[in-house]
Short mmCIF file of C-alpha atoms in Angstrom, two decimals:
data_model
loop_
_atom_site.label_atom_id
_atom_site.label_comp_id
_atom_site.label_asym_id
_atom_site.label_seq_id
_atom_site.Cartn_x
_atom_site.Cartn_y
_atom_site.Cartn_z
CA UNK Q 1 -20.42 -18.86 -19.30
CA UNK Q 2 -23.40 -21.22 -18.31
CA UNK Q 3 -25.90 -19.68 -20.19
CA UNK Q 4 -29.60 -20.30 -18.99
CA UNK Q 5 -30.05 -22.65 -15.74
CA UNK Q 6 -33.07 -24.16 -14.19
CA UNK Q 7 -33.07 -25.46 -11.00
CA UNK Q 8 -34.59 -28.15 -9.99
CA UNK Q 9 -34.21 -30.53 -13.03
CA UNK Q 10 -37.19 -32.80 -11.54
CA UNK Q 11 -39.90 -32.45 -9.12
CA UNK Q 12 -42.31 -34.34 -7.43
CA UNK Q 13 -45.27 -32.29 -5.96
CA UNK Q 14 -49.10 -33.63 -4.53
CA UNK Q 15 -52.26 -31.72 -5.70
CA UNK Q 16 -52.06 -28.49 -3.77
CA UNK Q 17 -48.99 -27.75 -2.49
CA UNK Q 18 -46.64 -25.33 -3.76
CA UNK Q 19 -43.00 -24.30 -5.55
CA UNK Q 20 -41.15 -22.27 -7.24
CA UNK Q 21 -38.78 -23.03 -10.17
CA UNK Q 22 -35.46 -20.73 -10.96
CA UNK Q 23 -33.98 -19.59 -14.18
CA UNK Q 24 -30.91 -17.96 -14.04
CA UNK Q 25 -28.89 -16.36 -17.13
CA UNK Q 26 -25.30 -14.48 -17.55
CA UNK Q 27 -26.07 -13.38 -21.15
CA UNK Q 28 -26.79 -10.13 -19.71
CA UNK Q 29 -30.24 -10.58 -21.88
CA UNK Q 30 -33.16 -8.30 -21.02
CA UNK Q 31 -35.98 -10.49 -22.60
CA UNK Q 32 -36.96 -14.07 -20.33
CA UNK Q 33 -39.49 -16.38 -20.94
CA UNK Q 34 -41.18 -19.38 -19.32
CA UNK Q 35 -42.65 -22.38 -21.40
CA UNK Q 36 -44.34 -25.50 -21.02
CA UNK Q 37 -43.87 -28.23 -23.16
CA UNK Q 38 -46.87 -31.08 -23.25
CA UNK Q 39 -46.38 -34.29 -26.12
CA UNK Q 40 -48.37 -33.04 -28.74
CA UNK Q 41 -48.61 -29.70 -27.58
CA UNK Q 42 -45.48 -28.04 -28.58
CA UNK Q 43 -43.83 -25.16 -26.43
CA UNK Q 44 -47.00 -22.93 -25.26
CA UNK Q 45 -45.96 -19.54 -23.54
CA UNK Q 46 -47.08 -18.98 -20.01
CA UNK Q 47 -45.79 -15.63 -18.85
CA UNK Q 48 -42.58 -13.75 -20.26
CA UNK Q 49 -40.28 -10.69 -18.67
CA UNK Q 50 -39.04 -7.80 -20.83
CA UNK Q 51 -36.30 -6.08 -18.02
CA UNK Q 52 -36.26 -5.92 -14.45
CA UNK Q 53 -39.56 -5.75 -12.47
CA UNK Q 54 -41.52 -6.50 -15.26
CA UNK Q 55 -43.65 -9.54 -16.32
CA UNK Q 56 -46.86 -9.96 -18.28
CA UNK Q 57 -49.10 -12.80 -19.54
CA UNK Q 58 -48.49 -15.23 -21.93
CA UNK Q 59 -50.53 -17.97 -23.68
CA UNK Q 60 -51.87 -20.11 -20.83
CA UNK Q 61 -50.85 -17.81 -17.78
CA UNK Q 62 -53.49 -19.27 -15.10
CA UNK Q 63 -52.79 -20.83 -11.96
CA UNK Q 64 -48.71 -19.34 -12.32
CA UNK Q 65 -46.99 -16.62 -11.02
CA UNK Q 66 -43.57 -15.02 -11.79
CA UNK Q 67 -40.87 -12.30 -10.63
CA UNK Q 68 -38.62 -10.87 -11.80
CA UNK Q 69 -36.63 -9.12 -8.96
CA UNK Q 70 -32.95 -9.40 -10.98
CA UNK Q 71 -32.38 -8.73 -14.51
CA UNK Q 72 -30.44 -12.34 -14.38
CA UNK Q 73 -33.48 -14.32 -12.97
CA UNK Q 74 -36.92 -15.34 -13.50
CA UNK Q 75 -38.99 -17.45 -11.04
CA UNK Q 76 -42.18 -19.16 -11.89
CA UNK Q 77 -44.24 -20.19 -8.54
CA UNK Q 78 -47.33 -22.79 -8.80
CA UNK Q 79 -49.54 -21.93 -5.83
CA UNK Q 80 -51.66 -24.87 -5.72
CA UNK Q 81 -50.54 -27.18 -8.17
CA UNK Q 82 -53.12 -29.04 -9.87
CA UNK Q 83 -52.36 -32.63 -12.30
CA UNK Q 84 -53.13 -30.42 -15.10
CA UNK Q 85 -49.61 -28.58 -14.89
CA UNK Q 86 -47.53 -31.76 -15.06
CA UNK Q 87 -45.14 -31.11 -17.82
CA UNK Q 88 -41.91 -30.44 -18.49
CA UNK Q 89 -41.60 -26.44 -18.09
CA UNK Q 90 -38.33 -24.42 -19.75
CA UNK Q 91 -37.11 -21.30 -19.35
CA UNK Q 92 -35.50 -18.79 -22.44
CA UNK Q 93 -34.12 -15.24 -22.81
CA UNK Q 94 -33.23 -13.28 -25.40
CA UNK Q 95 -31.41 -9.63 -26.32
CA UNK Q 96 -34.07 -6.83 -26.98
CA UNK Q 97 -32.06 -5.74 -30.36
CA UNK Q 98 -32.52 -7.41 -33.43
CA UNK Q 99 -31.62 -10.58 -32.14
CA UNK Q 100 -34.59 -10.53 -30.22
CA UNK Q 101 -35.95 -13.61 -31.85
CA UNK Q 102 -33.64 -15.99 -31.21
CA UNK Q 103 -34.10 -17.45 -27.71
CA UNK Q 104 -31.67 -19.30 -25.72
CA UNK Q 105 -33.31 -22.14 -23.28
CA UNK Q 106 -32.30 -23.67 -20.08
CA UNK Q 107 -32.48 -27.58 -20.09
CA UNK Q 108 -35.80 -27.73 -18.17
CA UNK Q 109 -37.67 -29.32 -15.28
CA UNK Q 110 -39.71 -32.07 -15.40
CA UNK Q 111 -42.68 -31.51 -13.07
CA UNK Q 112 -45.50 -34.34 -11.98
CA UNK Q 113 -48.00 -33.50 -9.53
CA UNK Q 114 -50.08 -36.36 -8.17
CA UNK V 1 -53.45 -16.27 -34.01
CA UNK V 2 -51.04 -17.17 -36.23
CA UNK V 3 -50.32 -20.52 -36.13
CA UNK V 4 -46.94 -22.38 -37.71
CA UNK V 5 -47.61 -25.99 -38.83
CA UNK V 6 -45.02 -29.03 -39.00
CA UNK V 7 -44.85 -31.70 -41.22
CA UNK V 8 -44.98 -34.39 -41.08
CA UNK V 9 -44.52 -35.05 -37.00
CA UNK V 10 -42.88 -38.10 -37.19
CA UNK V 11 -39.97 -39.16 -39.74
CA UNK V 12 -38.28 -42.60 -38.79
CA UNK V 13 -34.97 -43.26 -41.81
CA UNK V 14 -31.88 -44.86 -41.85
CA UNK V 15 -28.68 -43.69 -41.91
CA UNK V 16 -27.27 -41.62 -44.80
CA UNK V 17 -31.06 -41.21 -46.14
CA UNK V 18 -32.37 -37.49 -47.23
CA UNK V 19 -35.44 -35.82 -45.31
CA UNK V 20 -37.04 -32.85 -45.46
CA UNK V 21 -39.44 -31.25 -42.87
CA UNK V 22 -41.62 -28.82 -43.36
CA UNK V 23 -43.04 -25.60 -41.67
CA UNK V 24 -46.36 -23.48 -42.97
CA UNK V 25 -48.21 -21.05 -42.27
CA UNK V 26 -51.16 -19.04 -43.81
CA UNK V 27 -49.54 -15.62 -42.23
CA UNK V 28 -46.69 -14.09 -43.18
CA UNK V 29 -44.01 -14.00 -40.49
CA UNK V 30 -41.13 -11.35 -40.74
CA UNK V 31 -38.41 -14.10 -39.97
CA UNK V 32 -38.15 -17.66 -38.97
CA UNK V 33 -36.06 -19.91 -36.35
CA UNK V 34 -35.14 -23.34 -36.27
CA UNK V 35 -34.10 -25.52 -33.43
CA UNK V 36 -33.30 -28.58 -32.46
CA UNK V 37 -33.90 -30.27 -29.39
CA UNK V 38 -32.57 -33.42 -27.90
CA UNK V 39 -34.07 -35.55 -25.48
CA UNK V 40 -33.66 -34.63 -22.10
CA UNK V 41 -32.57 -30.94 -22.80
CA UNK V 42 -34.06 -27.80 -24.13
CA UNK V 43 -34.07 -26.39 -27.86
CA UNK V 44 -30.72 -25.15 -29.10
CA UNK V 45 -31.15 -22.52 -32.26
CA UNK V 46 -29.77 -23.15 -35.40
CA UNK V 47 -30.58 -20.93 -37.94
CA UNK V 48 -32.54 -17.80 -38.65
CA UNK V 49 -34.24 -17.21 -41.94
CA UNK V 50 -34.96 -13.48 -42.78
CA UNK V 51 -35.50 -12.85 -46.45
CA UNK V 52 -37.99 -14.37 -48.72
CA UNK V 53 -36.46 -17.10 -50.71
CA UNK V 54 -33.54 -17.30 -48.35
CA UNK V 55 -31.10 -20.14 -48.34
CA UNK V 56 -28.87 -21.19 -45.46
CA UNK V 57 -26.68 -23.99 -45.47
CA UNK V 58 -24.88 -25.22 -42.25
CA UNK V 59 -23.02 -28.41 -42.56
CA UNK V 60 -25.50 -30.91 -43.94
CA UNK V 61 -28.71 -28.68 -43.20
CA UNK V 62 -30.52 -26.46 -45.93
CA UNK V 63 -32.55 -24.34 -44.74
CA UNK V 64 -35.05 -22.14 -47.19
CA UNK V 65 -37.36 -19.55 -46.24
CA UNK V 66 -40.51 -19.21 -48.70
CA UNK V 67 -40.70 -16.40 -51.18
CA UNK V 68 -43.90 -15.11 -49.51
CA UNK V 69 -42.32 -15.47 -46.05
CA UNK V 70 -44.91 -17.92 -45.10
CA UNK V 71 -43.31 -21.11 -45.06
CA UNK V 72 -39.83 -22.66 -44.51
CA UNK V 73 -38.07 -26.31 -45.10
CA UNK V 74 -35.31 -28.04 -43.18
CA UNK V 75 -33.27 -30.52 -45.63
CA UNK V 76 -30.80 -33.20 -44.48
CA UNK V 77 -28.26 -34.60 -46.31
CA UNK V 78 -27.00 -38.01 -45.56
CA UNK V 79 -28.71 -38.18 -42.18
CA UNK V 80 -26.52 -39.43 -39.11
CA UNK V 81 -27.80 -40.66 -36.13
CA UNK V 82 -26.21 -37.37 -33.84
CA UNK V 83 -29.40 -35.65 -35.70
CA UNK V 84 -31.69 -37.48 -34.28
CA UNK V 85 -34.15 -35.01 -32.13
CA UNK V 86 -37.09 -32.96 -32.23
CA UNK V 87 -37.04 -30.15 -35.06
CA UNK V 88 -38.97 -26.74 -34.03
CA UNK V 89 -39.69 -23.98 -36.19
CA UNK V 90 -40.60 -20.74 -34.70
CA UNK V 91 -41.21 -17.25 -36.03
CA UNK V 92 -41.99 -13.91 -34.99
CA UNK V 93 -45.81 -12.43 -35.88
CA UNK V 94 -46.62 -9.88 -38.08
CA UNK V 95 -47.35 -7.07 -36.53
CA UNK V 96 -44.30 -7.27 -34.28
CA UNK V 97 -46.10 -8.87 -30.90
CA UNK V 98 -45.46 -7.67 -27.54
CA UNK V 99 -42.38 -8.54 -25.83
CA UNK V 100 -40.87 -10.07 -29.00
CA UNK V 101 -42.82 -13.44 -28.54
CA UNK V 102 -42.30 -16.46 -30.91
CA UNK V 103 -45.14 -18.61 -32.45
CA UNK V 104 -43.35 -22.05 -31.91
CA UNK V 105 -44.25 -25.56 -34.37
CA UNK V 106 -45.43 -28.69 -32.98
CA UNK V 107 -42.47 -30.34 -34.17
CA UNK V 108 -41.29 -32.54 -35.91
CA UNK V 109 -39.46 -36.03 -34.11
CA UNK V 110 -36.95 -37.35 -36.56
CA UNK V 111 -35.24 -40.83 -35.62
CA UNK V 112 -31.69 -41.62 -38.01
CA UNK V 113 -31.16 -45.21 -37.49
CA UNK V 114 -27.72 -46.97 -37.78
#
């Protein structure tokens, strides 16, 4: 049981060009989320998944986009990344019952775009 | 918005000190999470506070939840240096928001010394 995965742990992009980060989960959970976390910032929601084919905005949602083709993953693509979105981004999911609330997060990946 | 504050963000001690850090709010929030997160990896969860003027105890952690639901403290007893991480509170809105999304802390670092 590996819980939540995110692949790749680092990254190295320039202004402009593009990716796409994975987050993978066995927990059979129906709820995923992706976060970025920025020193001083805390964790600040960017766009969130509650079942398959489904995803809608979250706190700071511009300049990302995500899928969510498989109720065990949840990509988050930068299009043209910008210096702004260098952080280190993490991914979480959660059962839809009363446990809801309690998230379980991947490890993360550290992103820096020059 | 409802907005979850940490304090203080910083808490530097030696070992076998007590601390206590603290989480408030001006809303009321229908429960509360804390995690812990150490360097390098993403938050792990480890508690839930539900009811007003909840205690939890797990180990060497007390955790209380505020009689008014609006506030909750994390106390550690004889501090080692395997707690050493960042501290994250994180609660639920009331209303119930879309997609069961969590208002997260800022944090709080705490450094146990040898």
């Amino acid at each position: 049981n590996a819980g939540v995965t995110q692949t790749p742990k680092f990254r190295v992009l320039k202004t402009g060009q593009s990716m796409t980060l994975l987050c993978a989960q066995d927990m059979n959970h129906e709820y995923m989320y992706w976060y970025r976390q920025d020193p001083g910032m805390g964790l600040r929601l960017i766009h969130y998944s509650v079942g398959e084919g489904t995803t809608a905005k979250g706190e700071v949602p511009d300049g990302y986009n995500v899928s969510r083709l498989k109720k065990q993953n949840f990509l988050l693509g930068l299009e043209s990344a910008a210096p702004s979105q260098t952080s280190v981004y993490f991914c979480a999911s959660s059962f839809r019952d009363w446990r809801s609330y309690e998230q379980y997060f991947g490890p993360g990946t550290r992103l820096t775009v020059t | 918005t409802q907005l979850l504050e940490q304090s203080p963000q910083f808490l530097s001690i030696q070992e076998g000190e007590n601390l206590t850090v603290y989480c408030n709010s001006s809303s009321v929030f229908s429960s509360l999470q804390w995690y812990r997160q150490e360097p390098g990896e993403g938050p792990v969860l480890l508690v839930t506070v539900v009811t007003g003027g909840e205690v939890k105890k797990l180990k060497r952690l007390t955790f209380q939840f505020g009689d008014a639901r609006k506030d909750s403290s994390l106390h550690i007893t004889a501090a080692q240096p395997g707690d050493t991480g960042l501290y994250l509170c994180a609660g639920p809105p009331f209303p119930k928001a879309a997609g069961n999304k969590l208002t997260f802390g800022g944090g709080t670092r705490v450094l146990v010394k040898p």
